[in-house]
Every structure is written in C-alpha cells, then in structure tokens.
Amino acid sequence: MTTIHLAIFGIGNVGSTLIHQIQKIKSELLKSQHIAIKIPVIANSTLAFFADDNEMNWKLDFEKFSEPYTIEDVIYHFEALNIEHAIAVDVTASDHFIAHYETLIESGFHIVAANKVANTLDYNFYKRLRNVLKANNKEFLYETNVGAGLPIIETIKGLRQSGDQITKVKGVFSGSLSYIFNQFSEEELPFHQVLNNAVNQGLTEPDPRDDLSGKDVARKLLILARELGIEAELSDVKIESLVPKQRNGNITQQQFNLQVQQLNGVFGALKSRLKNETVLRYVGLLNVVDGSLEVKLVAEPKASPLGQLKGTDNLFEIYTDAYKVQPLVIQGSGAGKTVTARGVLSDIIKLSTHLQKFYIGRFV
Ligand SMILES: NC(=O)c1ccc[n+]([C@@H]2O[C@H](COP(=O)([O-])OP(=O)(O)OC[C@H]3O[C@@H](n4cnc5c(N)ncnc54)[C@H](OP(=O)(O)O)[C@@H]3O)[C@@H](O)[C@H]2O)c1
C-alpha cells in the first residue's frame, strides 16, 4: 500500500469541493489501487488545522481548532508524521503563496496546483521552478490551469512527446466569456443584460472587468505556449480588451456597474455588422510556427465548432502535423468548482499512481 499525505492550501469553492470529493473516493481508491490518501493539513490564508488525517467533519474541526501558521509549521508537522509521500495542493488564487513553492519542494513536497500564478510569472521564475523540481526529484501538476477539468495540458504534452508537431491552438478558453458571447449571439438582449446575467449567476469575477480585460485568457494561452517550449512573457500576448479604455482603471467597480449600459452601443454595432450565419466569439490564438499569441473578438461561422458553443463550454482546437485540416477538438465545461476540483483530484491520483510505481524513497 502507498500512503499519500496532502497539505491543502485554500478552502474556498474548489478546495472545499476537493476535500469532499477525496472523502467520497477514499475507500474505493484504497480497495482498487492500494493508495491511501490522508490530509494532515488544511489551511486558508491565515489559519491551518493540523491532524493525523481529516475526516468528514473537517469544517467543524477547522472552525474549532485551526490556528495561525507559517509554512515551516506545516513542514514540521509533516516531518513529525510517518510520511511516505507528500503533496502540497495549491487551490488558492494567491500571488503570495507561490513564494513557498521552492521551500516546499526542497522540504520534500510535490506540488499540484489550480493556481495559475506560478506558470504565468516571468519566464526566469518559470525556468527556476523547473530546475528546483528537477534537482529535488519532485513533480508539479497543474492540469486545471487551462480548461478546468478538461485534459488540455496532458493532451498537448502527449502529442509533443509522441513527435506530432503542434502548429496552432485556437479556442474559447473562458467559461464566463463563452457564456456572454453565446448568449449575446443567440438572444435578442442588450449586452449589459447578458453581462448582468453572467454576473448574477456567479460566472464572472466579482469585478467583471477582470474577465472582459482578456487577461485570464491571455494567462491560459501563455501557459499553453510555454508548455510547447515557447519562452514567452505575458506582455508578449496581444490582447484585445473588451473594456473601453475610459472605463478601465480610472473608475471604480461600482461606477463601472452603473455605466455598463454604455457598452451596448459598441457590442450592438459589432453584432449588427456581422455577416449572415456568423457569431461573435472571444478566442485565444497561439501560432506555434511564428510564436505569436493573440486574444481577440472574432466572427465565426455559426456552423463551425466554435460557432456552435453553448453555455459556459470551453473549446480547444489543436492543429498538428497529424491533425492538419480537421483539428483535434476538446470541448466541455471549462469552469465551476465541481469540474475544477475533479481535475485537481485527477492530478493527485495521477501523481500518486506514479509515486506508487516509481518512487521508493520516503519524504525527506
Ligand atoms: N472556481 C473555478 O471555476 C475555477 C476554475 C479553474 C481554476 N480555478 C482556480 O482555482 C483556484 C481556487 O479558486 P476558488 O474559486 O476556490 O477561489 P476562492 O473560493 O476565492 O478560495 C480561495 C482560497 O484560497 C485561500 N488563500 C488565499 N491566499 C492564501 C494563502 N496565501 N495561503 C493559503 N490559502 C490562501 C483563501 O483563504 P482566505 O479565505 O483566508 O482568503 C480561500 O480559502 C484559483 O487559482 C482559481 O483560479 C478555479
């Protein structure tokens, strides 16, 4: 039997769902694959709960017994337990937490992350992190960084390793922007109403300009580019922001919400200029041949896979030497706590299976 100990950082939407999903599959995983998963540390930005393992009542335990902590406290706690393999799970959205990655790796932890920050900082950091992982014989999995639970990174890695040359990746990479333009194209509604529908359903960030700015799509595109060996920076991504300049940094979120009807003119005009049987889609475009990265609003034929998108679906078209004319297409829900937590769990199980097969060494 192989025992995997997890330190879970972040107990928001994804983190809480992940813990619930782990509790549900635990006994089956032990029975079918002889892998035991334990969660001795659960933490948010300020408090941590330390135990031998966490059970179904972890929320109550966390409320009652959690305490202020440092990353060293987590490492000491793991050292004190009889640990075979340790994984730090980053389900925060924190810029600060990634500063702990090196310490954690050097202290014996593998990393699984939904947090995109470590893969989208400057290329020097990206490279250094991989060097630290290699030097310490540790793994870093982050499938949910792009497309939530969809197997995008794994597919791209697999194609690359098999020698199939990827030439282009194009798609709708954002659940919220997918919803907004799918609705706006289908329904006779003004843009502000579609945007408000997305906000009210919790599909956007609290400030919808974070979605409309295109930065989140740009980050995902950058992650894919780097996965393909392109040494790009976020500033290399050409972004067509959907937030008019005068409504960006210089007004508050509240003022933006009050003025949101003024976006109707711009988007209404774009829609009325569309040719027959075309729809608007906000796409990411990675041209591997010339190394260009672009995020923009385009008109797509209604009958194309992108034109037929529904709801909050993401869609990735991957063009390669083997998939030259008809791309390999991956489509499905690209956001939401359930699919994202499932993707993180899948990374944990993949890593656990790998550790079971290949690592005899103990947590050091
Ligand atoms: N939700 C989705 O659909 C989705 C899809 C794909 C990827 N993701 C990614 O998944 C991650 C989590 O998303 P979420 O929706 O679960 O976020 P969330 O609900 O805002 O939860 C974030 C959690 O992280 C904790 N946290 C923040 N800074 C921390 C720090 N320095 N150390 C330890 N914990 C810290 C927060 O604790 P406090 O409460 O103390 O601040 C909170 O528990 C994000 O990176 C997001 O981009 C989410």
PDB file of N, CA, C and O in Angstrom, residues 122-158:
ATOM      1  N   ASP A 122       7.198  35.794 -14.659  1.00  0.00           N
ATOM      2  CA  ASP A 122       8.236  35.915 -15.687  1.00  0.00           C
ATOM      3  C   ASP A 122       8.908  34.565 -15.980  1.00  0.00           C
ATOM      4  O   ASP A 122       8.903  33.653 -15.147  1.00  0.00           O
ATOM      5  N   TYR A 123       9.460  34.468 -17.167  1.00  0.00           N
ATOM      6  CA  TYR A 123       9.996  33.183 -17.629  1.00  0.00           C
ATOM      7  C   TYR A 123      11.149  32.686 -16.743  1.00  0.00           C
ATOM      8  O   TYR A 123      11.333  31.479 -16.578  1.00  0.00           O
ATOM      9  N   ASN A 124      11.915  33.627 -16.159  1.00  0.00           N
ATOM     10  CA  ASN A 124      13.022  33.218 -15.268  1.00  0.00           C
ATOM     11  C   ASN A 124      12.500  32.407 -14.089  1.00  0.00           C
ATOM     12  O   ASN A 124      13.083  31.398 -13.702  1.00  0.00           O
ATOM     13  N   PHE A 125      11.381  32.886 -13.515  1.00  0.00           N
ATOM     14  CA  PHE A 125      10.793  32.151 -12.388  1.00  0.00           C
ATOM     15  C   PHE A 125      10.312  30.776 -12.855  1.00  0.00           C
ATOM     16  O   PHE A 125      10.531  29.764 -12.177  1.00  0.00           O
ATOM     17  N   TYR A 126       9.667  30.755 -14.003  1.00  0.00           N
ATOM     18  CA  TYR A 126       9.139  29.504 -14.591  1.00  0.00           C
ATOM     19  C   TYR A 126      10.249  28.471 -14.722  1.00  0.00           C
ATOM     20  O   TYR A 126      10.110  27.313 -14.350  1.00  0.00           O
ATOM     21  N   LYS A 127      11.377  28.937 -15.248  1.00  0.00           N
ATOM     22  CA  LYS A 127      12.526  28.055 -15.507  1.00  0.00           C
ATOM     23  C   LYS A 127      13.150  27.601 -14.172  1.00  0.00           C
ATOM     24  O   LYS A 127      13.476  26.435 -13.983  1.00  0.00           O
ATOM     25  N   ARG A 128      13.301  28.605 -13.262  1.00  0.00           N
ATOM     26  CA  ARG A 128      13.943  28.269 -11.977  1.00  0.00           C
ATOM     27  C   ARG A 128      13.131  27.214 -11.220  1.00  0.00           C
ATOM     28  O   ARG A 128      13.681  26.270 -10.652  1.00  0.00           O
ATOM     29  N   LEU A 129      11.804  27.377 -11.253  1.00  0.00           N
ATOM     30  CA  LEU A 129      10.938  26.413 -10.563  1.00  0.00           C
ATOM     31  C   LEU A 129      11.170  25.000 -11.110  1.00  0.00           C
ATOM     32  O   LEU A 129      11.278  24.034 -10.353  1.00  0.00           O
ATOM     33  N   ARG A 130      11.276  24.903 -12.425  1.00  0.00           N
ATOM     34  CA  ARG A 130      11.509  23.580 -13.027  1.00  0.00           C
ATOM     35  C   ARG A 130      12.877  23.024 -12.666  1.00  0.00           C
ATOM     36  O   ARG A 130      13.047  21.815 -12.475  1.00  0.00           O
ATOM     37  N   ASN A 131      13.856  23.906 -12.524  1.00  0.00           N
ATOM     38  CA  ASN A 131      15.189  23.453 -12.102  1.00  0.00           C
ATOM     39  C   ASN A 131      15.157  22.927 -10.661  1.00  0.00           C
ATOM     40  O   ASN A 131      15.761  21.900 -10.343  1.00  0.00           O
ATOM     41  N   VAL A 132      14.430  23.644  -9.797  1.00  0.00           N
ATOM     42  CA  VAL A 132      14.322  23.209  -8.392  1.00  0.00           C
ATOM     43  C   VAL A 132      13.606  21.860  -8.316  1.00  0.00           C
ATOM     44  O   VAL A 132      14.016  20.958  -7.571  1.00  0.00           O
ATOM     45  N   LEU A 133      12.560  21.706  -9.132  1.00  0.00           N
ATOM     46  CA  LEU A 133      11.818  20.430  -9.145  1.00  0.00           C
ATOM     47  C   LEU A 133      12.755  19.297  -9.567  1.00  0.00           C
ATOM     48  O   LEU A 133      12.790  18.239  -8.940  1.00  0.00           O
ATOM     49  N   LYS A 134      13.522  19.548 -10.620  1.00  0.00           N
ATOM     50  CA  LYS A 134      14.410  18.519 -11.154  1.00  0.00           C
ATOM     51  C   LYS A 134      15.490  18.148 -10.124  1.00  0.00           C
ATOM     52  O   LYS A 134      15.741  16.965  -9.867  1.00  0.00           O
ATOM     53  N   ALA A 135      16.070  19.183  -9.525  1.00  0.00           N
ATOM     54  CA  ALA A 135      17.149  18.950  -8.553  1.00  0.00           C
ATOM     55  C   ALA A 135      16.659  18.141  -7.356  1.00  0.00           C
ATOM     56  O   ALA A 135      17.424  17.407  -6.727  1.00  0.00           O
ATOM     57  N   ASN A 136      15.360  18.291  -7.031  1.00  0.00           N
ATOM     58  CA  ASN A 136      14.817  17.596  -5.853  1.00  0.00           C
ATOM     59  C   ASN A 136      13.971  16.375  -6.225  1.00  0.00           C
ATOM     60  O   ASN A 136      13.331  15.786  -5.354  1.00  0.00           O
ATOM     61  N   ASN A 137      13.980  16.041  -7.530  1.00  0.00           N
ATOM     62  CA  ASN A 137      13.236  14.872  -7.993  1.00  0.00           C
ATOM     63  C   ASN A 137      11.754  14.949  -7.597  1.00  0.00           C
ATOM     64  O   ASN A 137      11.179  13.998  -7.076  1.00  0.00           O
ATOM     65  N   LYS A 138      11.162  16.119  -7.825  1.00  0.00           N
ATOM     66  CA  LYS A 138       9.756  16.328  -7.439  1.00  0.00           C
ATOM     67  C   LYS A 138       8.922  16.699  -8.664  1.00  0.00           C
ATOM     68  O   LYS A 138       9.440  17.189  -9.659  1.00  0.00           O
ATOM     69  N   GLU A 139       7.615  16.437  -8.562  1.00  0.00           N
ATOM     70  CA  GLU A 139       6.698  16.663  -9.678  1.00  0.00           C
ATOM     71  C   GLU A 139       5.805  17.879  -9.406  1.00  0.00           C
ATOM     72  O   GLU A 139       5.540  18.220  -8.252  1.00  0.00           O
ATOM     73  N   PHE A 140       5.315  18.486 -10.498  1.00  0.00           N
ATOM     74  CA  PHE A 140       4.409  19.646 -10.426  1.00  0.00           C
ATOM     75  C   PHE A 140       3.316  19.437 -11.479  1.00  0.00           C
ATOM     76  O   PHE A 140       3.598  19.417 -12.674  1.00  0.00           O
ATOM     77  N   LEU A 141       2.081  19.239 -11.015  1.00  0.00           N
ATOM     78  CA  LEU A 141       0.970  19.012 -11.951  1.00  0.00           C
ATOM     79  C   LEU A 141      -0.041  20.151 -11.833  1.00  0.00           C
ATOM     80  O   LEU A 141      -0.353  20.582 -10.707  1.00  0.00           O
ATOM     81  N   TYR A 142      -0.578  20.609 -12.961  1.00  0.00           N
ATOM     82  CA  TYR A 142      -1.441  21.799 -12.952  1.00  0.00           C
ATOM     83  C   TYR A 142      -2.449  21.748 -14.102  1.00  0.00           C
ATOM     84  O   TYR A 142      -2.698  22.753 -14.764  1.00  0.00           O
ATOM     85  N   GLU A 143      -3.031  20.573 -14.332  1.00  0.00           N
ATOM     86  CA  GLU A 143      -3.958  20.400 -15.462  1.00  0.00           C
ATOM     87  C   GLU A 143      -5.083  21.435 -15.445  1.00  0.00           C
ATOM     88  O   GLU A 143      -5.528  21.899 -16.495  1.00  0.00           O
ATOM     89  N   THR A 144      -5.562  21.824 -14.250  1.00  0.00           N
ATOM     90  CA  THR A 144      -6.723  22.727 -14.177  1.00  0.00           C
ATOM     91  C   THR A 144      -6.377  24.185 -14.475  1.00  0.00           C
ATOM     92  O   THR A 144      -7.260  25.033 -14.476  1.00  0.00           O
ATOM     93  N   ASN A 145      -5.082  24.467 -14.718  1.00  0.00           N
ATOM     94  CA  ASN A 145      -4.710  25.853 -15.068  1.00  0.00           C
ATOM     95  C   ASN A 145      -5.393  26.300 -16.364  1.00  0.00           C
ATOM     96  O   ASN A 145      -5.610  27.477 -16.588  1.00  0.00           O
ATOM     97  N   VAL A 146      -5.660  25.347 -17.250  1.00  0.00           N
ATOM     98  CA  VAL A 146      -6.298  25.671 -18.542  1.00  0.00           C
ATOM     99  C   VAL A 146      -7.477  24.722 -18.743  1.00  0.00           C
ATOM    100  O   VAL A 146      -7.311  23.501 -18.677  1.00  0.00           O
ATOM    101  N   GLY A 147      -8.674  25.297 -18.944  1.00  0.00           N
ATOM    102  CA  GLY A 147      -9.837  24.445 -19.260  1.00  0.00           C
ATOM    103  C   GLY A 147     -10.383  23.680 -18.071  1.00  0.00           C
ATOM    104  O   GLY A 147     -11.074  22.668 -18.269  1.00  0.00           O
ATOM    105  N   ALA A 148     -10.098  24.128 -16.844  1.00  0.00           N
ATOM    106  CA  ALA A 148     -10.591  23.479 -15.605  1.00  0.00           C
ATOM    107  C   ALA A 148     -10.359  21.965 -15.633  1.00  0.00           C
ATOM    108  O   ALA A 148      -9.219  21.525 -15.631  1.00  0.00           O
ATOM    109  N   GLY A 149     -11.442  21.172 -15.718  1.00  0.00           N
ATOM    110  CA  GLY A 149     -11.272  19.708 -15.657  1.00  0.00           C
ATOM    111  C   GLY A 149     -10.945  19.058 -17.005  1.00  0.00           C
ATOM    112  O   GLY A 149     -10.733  17.846 -17.075  1.00  0.00           O
ATOM    113  N   LEU A 150     -10.888  19.852 -18.081  1.00  0.00           N
ATOM    114  CA  LEU A 150     -10.640  19.258 -19.407  1.00  0.00           C
ATOM    115  C   LEU A 150      -9.163  18.880 -19.564  1.00  0.00           C
ATOM    116  O   LEU A 150      -8.290  19.626 -19.112  1.00  0.00           O
ATOM    117  N   PRO A 151      -8.877  17.773 -20.239  1.00  0.00           N
ATOM    118  CA  PRO A 151      -7.478  17.310 -20.326  1.00  0.00           C
ATOM    119  C   PRO A 151      -6.694  18.011 -21.450  1.00  0.00           C
ATOM    120  O   PRO A 151      -6.350  17.409 -22.447  1.00  0.00           O
ATOM    121  N   ILE A 152      -6.417  19.289 -21.272  1.00  0.00           N
ATOM    122  CA  ILE A 152      -5.759  20.061 -22.329  1.00  0.00           C
ATOM    123  C   ILE A 152      -4.229  19.906 -22.240  1.00  0.00           C
ATOM    124  O   ILE A 152      -3.568  19.543 -23.221  1.00  0.00           O
ATOM    125  N   ILE A 153      -3.702  20.166 -21.058  1.00  0.00           N
ATOM    126  CA  ILE A 153      -2.238  20.156 -20.903  1.00  0.00           C
ATOM    127  C   ILE A 153      -1.694  18.752 -21.144  1.00  0.00           C
ATOM    128  O   ILE A 153      -0.708  18.555 -21.851  1.00  0.00           O
ATOM    129  N   GLU A 154      -2.397  17.769 -20.585  1.00  0.00           N
ATOM    130  CA  GLU A 154      -1.986  16.374 -20.774  1.00  0.00           C
ATOM    131  C   GLU A 154      -1.967  16.006 -22.257  1.00  0.00           C
ATOM    132  O   GLU A 154      -1.037  15.371 -22.757  1.00  0.00           O
ATOM    133  N   THR A 155      -3.002  16.445 -22.997  1.00  0.00           N
ATOM    134  CA  THR A 155      -3.092  16.123 -24.427  1.00  0.00           C
ATOM    135  C   THR A 155      -1.949  16.783 -25.201  1.00  0.00           C
ATOM    136  O   THR A 155      -1.303  16.149 -26.041  1.00  0.00           O
ATOM    137  N   ILE A 156      -1.712  18.045 -24.888  1.00  0.00           N
ATOM    138  CA  ILE A 156      -0.638  18.772 -25.581  1.00  0.00           C
ATOM    139  C   ILE A 156       0.722  18.133 -25.292  1.00  0.00           C
ATOM    140  O   ILE A 156       1.531  17.920 -26.193  1.00  0.00           O
ATOM    141  N   LYS A 157       0.930  17.762 -24.021  1.00  0.00           N
ATOM    142  CA  LYS A 157       2.197  17.094 -23.642  1.00  0.00           C
ATOM    143  C   LYS A 157       2.347  15.784 -24.400  1.00  0.00           C
ATOM    144  O   LYS A 157       3.397  15.464 -24.937  1.00  0.00           O
ATOM    145  N   GLY A 158       1.239  15.013 -24.439  1.00  0.00           N
ATOM    146  CA  GLY A 158       1.256  13.698 -25.087  1.00  0.00           C
ATOM    147  C   GLY A 158       1.567  13.813 -26.573  1.00  0.00           C
ATOM    148  O   GLY A 158       2.378  13.054 -27.106  1.00  0.00           O
TER     149      GLY A 158
END
